[in-house]
Amino acid sequence: QRQWYQEFWKEYFDILKLDDVDQPIPSTPPKSTNLYFMMPVGANNAWVSAYVAPSSKRGGVYLTFTKSFEKSQEIFNRLLLDREEIEKSIGVTLNWDNDGQKIYISVPTLGFNDLNNLPDRKKVQKYLSEMSNNMINAFRNRLELISKEI
């Protein structure tokens, strides 16, 4: 299973095109369901993650923060002020989930039948790569600016 995920994410990397050339990307494909792009709020406190969930047959991309990051609520509220502009730049309506403990700002999930089926696999990888790029474009600079201001 670990090898399967590594191959899936390697293929994702092959088609991934990030507009932000300064965005660090993982040095090796992960061996699990999630891939992480760290965001500039310091000490690995926030990241954009692309994921596949074979059990629910869904894939997606989200931004989240560590539960222990004390500035996450303030940053979430600042991002909410730019919600319309952020969603316009990404090209989709995002889910803005915040239960006071954990925050997830996510693109709509994409369903699939079987990631071993090449058309399904390619469709999911294309969606994840495009949404990863769009999420990084929308959030990376904003997060950097906000983290300097608060």
Short mmCIF file of C-alpha atoms in Angstrom, two decimals:
data_model
loop_
_atom_site.label_atom_id
_atom_site.label_comp_id
_atom_site.label_asym_id
_atom_site.label_seq_id
_atom_site.Cartn_x
_atom_site.Cartn_y
_atom_site.Cartn_z
CA GLN A 1 0.00 0.00 0.00
CA ARG A 2 2.79 2.45 0.88
CA GLN A 3 4.39 1.82 -2.52
CA TRP A 4 1.04 2.40 -4.24
CA TYR A 5 0.69 5.84 -2.60
CA GLN A 6 4.27 6.73 -3.43
CA GLU A 7 3.63 5.93 -7.10
CA PHE A 8 0.33 7.87 -7.07
CA TRP A 9 2.03 10.97 -5.66
CA LYS A 10 5.02 10.60 -7.99
CA GLU A 11 2.61 10.77 -10.93
CA TYR A 12 0.94 13.79 -9.29
CA PHE A 13 4.35 15.52 -9.03
CA ASP A 14 4.94 14.78 -12.72
CA ILE A 15 1.96 16.96 -13.68
CA LEU A 16 2.12 19.50 -10.82
CA LYS A 17 2.91 23.02 -12.01
CA LEU A 18 3.24 25.58 -9.22
CA ASP A 19 3.06 29.24 -10.20
CA ASP A 20 4.83 30.14 -6.95
CA VAL A 21 8.40 29.01 -7.61
CA ASP A 22 9.36 29.79 -3.99
CA GLN A 23 6.89 27.26 -2.57
CA PRO A 24 8.84 24.35 -1.09
CA ILE A 25 7.62 20.97 -2.31
CA PRO A 26 8.21 17.65 -0.59
CA SER A 27 11.52 16.10 -1.62
CA THR A 28 10.02 12.63 -2.00
CA PRO A 29 6.51 11.44 -2.75
CA PRO A 30 4.68 10.48 0.46
CA LYS A 31 3.80 6.88 1.27
CA SER A 32 0.34 7.73 2.59
CA THR A 33 -2.97 9.40 1.71
CA ASN A 34 -1.80 13.01 2.21
CA LEU A 35 0.80 15.27 0.69
CA TYR A 36 1.77 18.50 2.50
CA PHE A 37 2.92 21.96 1.38
CA MET A 38 4.06 23.98 4.38
CA MET A 39 2.74 27.55 4.62
CA PRO A 40 4.78 30.52 5.90
CA VAL A 41 3.31 31.16 9.35
CA GLY A 42 6.35 29.79 11.18
CA ALA A 43 7.34 26.49 12.80
CA ASN A 44 5.23 24.20 10.59
CA ASN A 45 1.96 25.61 11.97
CA ALA A 46 0.00 25.63 8.69
CA TRP A 47 -0.07 23.64 5.51
CA VAL A 48 -1.98 22.98 2.31
CA SER A 49 -2.64 19.28 1.89
CA ALA A 50 -3.74 17.29 -1.14
CA TYR A 51 -5.30 13.96 -0.22
CA VAL A 52 -7.09 10.89 -1.44
CA ALA A 53 -9.44 8.87 0.74
CA PRO A 54 -9.96 5.51 -0.98
CA SER A 55 -12.43 4.34 1.68
CA SER A 56 -14.83 7.21 0.91
CA LYS A 57 -13.74 7.46 -2.75
CA ARG A 58 -13.01 11.20 -2.46
CA GLY A 59 -10.03 13.45 -3.01
CA GLY A 60 -9.43 17.10 -2.25
CA VAL A 61 -7.18 19.89 -1.07
CA TYR A 62 -7.39 21.90 2.14
CA LEU A 63 -5.55 24.46 4.27
CA THR A 64 -5.28 23.78 7.99
CA PHE A 65 -3.34 24.79 11.09
CA THR A 66 -1.97 22.84 14.03
CA LYS A 67 -4.40 22.77 16.97
CA SER A 68 -1.73 24.27 19.21
CA PHE A 69 -1.13 27.30 16.98
CA GLU A 70 -2.48 30.17 19.07
CA LYS A 71 -2.89 32.58 16.15
CA SER A 72 -4.97 30.27 13.94
CA GLN A 73 -8.34 31.78 14.91
CA GLU A 74 -7.12 35.31 14.24
CA ILE A 75 -5.65 34.27 10.90
CA PHE A 76 -8.87 32.43 9.97
CA ASN A 77 -10.90 35.57 10.70
CA ARG A 78 -8.55 37.69 8.62
CA LEU A 79 -8.79 35.24 5.72
CA LEU A 80 -12.59 35.30 5.99
CA LEU A 81 -12.47 39.03 5.27
CA ASP A 82 -10.92 38.14 1.87
CA ARG A 83 -13.23 35.18 1.27
CA GLU A 84 -14.81 36.48 -1.93
CA GLU A 85 -11.46 37.39 -3.48
CA ILE A 86 -9.85 34.12 -2.35
CA GLU A 87 -12.65 31.98 -3.80
CA LYS A 88 -12.63 33.96 -7.03
CA SER A 89 -8.88 33.37 -7.42
CA ILE A 90 -9.23 29.63 -6.74
CA GLY A 91 -12.26 29.30 -9.00
CA VAL A 92 -14.49 27.38 -6.56
CA THR A 93 -16.58 27.99 -3.47
CA LEU A 94 -14.57 26.81 -0.48
CA ASN A 95 -15.76 25.11 2.70
CA TRP A 96 -14.72 27.26 5.67
CA ASP A 97 -14.90 24.89 8.64
CA ASN A 98 -13.91 26.13 12.08
CA ASP A 99 -15.14 24.45 15.25
CA GLY A 100 -12.99 26.61 17.53
CA GLN A 101 -10.37 23.84 17.78
CA LYS A 102 -9.56 22.78 14.23
CA ILE A 103 -9.77 24.78 11.01
CA TYR A 104 -10.18 23.37 7.52
CA ILE A 105 -10.54 25.58 4.47
CA SER A 106 -11.13 23.17 1.62
CA VAL A 107 -12.03 22.89 -2.03
CA PRO A 108 -15.01 20.71 -2.99
CA THR A 109 -14.03 17.05 -2.93
CA LEU A 110 -13.87 15.07 -6.15
CA GLY A 111 -15.38 11.60 -6.24
CA PHE A 112 -13.83 8.62 -7.95
CA ASN A 113 -14.60 4.94 -8.45
CA ASP A 114 -11.19 3.26 -8.60
CA LEU A 115 -7.76 4.89 -8.50
CA ASN A 116 -6.31 1.83 -10.20
CA ASN A 117 -8.46 2.70 -13.21
CA LEU A 118 -6.24 5.01 -15.30
CA PRO A 119 -8.93 7.55 -16.37
CA ASP A 120 -10.11 7.92 -12.74
CA ARG A 121 -6.54 8.17 -11.48
CA LYS A 122 -5.56 10.82 -14.04
CA LYS A 123 -8.75 12.83 -13.39
CA VAL A 124 -8.07 12.91 -9.64
CA GLN A 125 -4.37 13.73 -10.05
CA LYS A 126 -5.21 16.57 -12.45
CA TYR A 127 -7.81 18.02 -10.08
CA LEU A 128 -5.51 17.74 -7.05
CA SER A 129 -2.58 19.33 -8.87
CA GLU A 130 -4.68 22.25 -10.16
CA MET A 131 -6.34 22.84 -6.79
CA SER A 132 -3.00 22.57 -4.95
CA ASN A 133 -1.59 25.29 -7.18
CA ASN A 134 -4.69 27.47 -6.81
CA MET A 135 -4.77 27.08 -3.02
CA ILE A 136 -1.06 27.90 -2.72
CA ASN A 137 -1.55 30.95 -4.97
CA ALA A 138 -4.50 32.14 -2.89
CA PHE A 139 -3.08 31.54 0.58
CA ARG A 140 0.72 31.55 0.67
CA ASN A 141 1.36 35.30 0.30
CA ARG A 142 -1.72 36.21 2.37
CA LEU A 143 -0.55 34.00 5.22
CA GLU A 144 2.94 35.45 5.06
CA LEU A 145 1.60 39.00 5.23
CA ILE A 146 -0.91 38.27 8.00
CA SER A 147 1.67 36.44 10.12
CA LYS A 148 3.93 39.52 9.97
CA GLU A 149 1.08 41.81 11.04
CA ILE A 150 -0.23 39.87 14.04
#
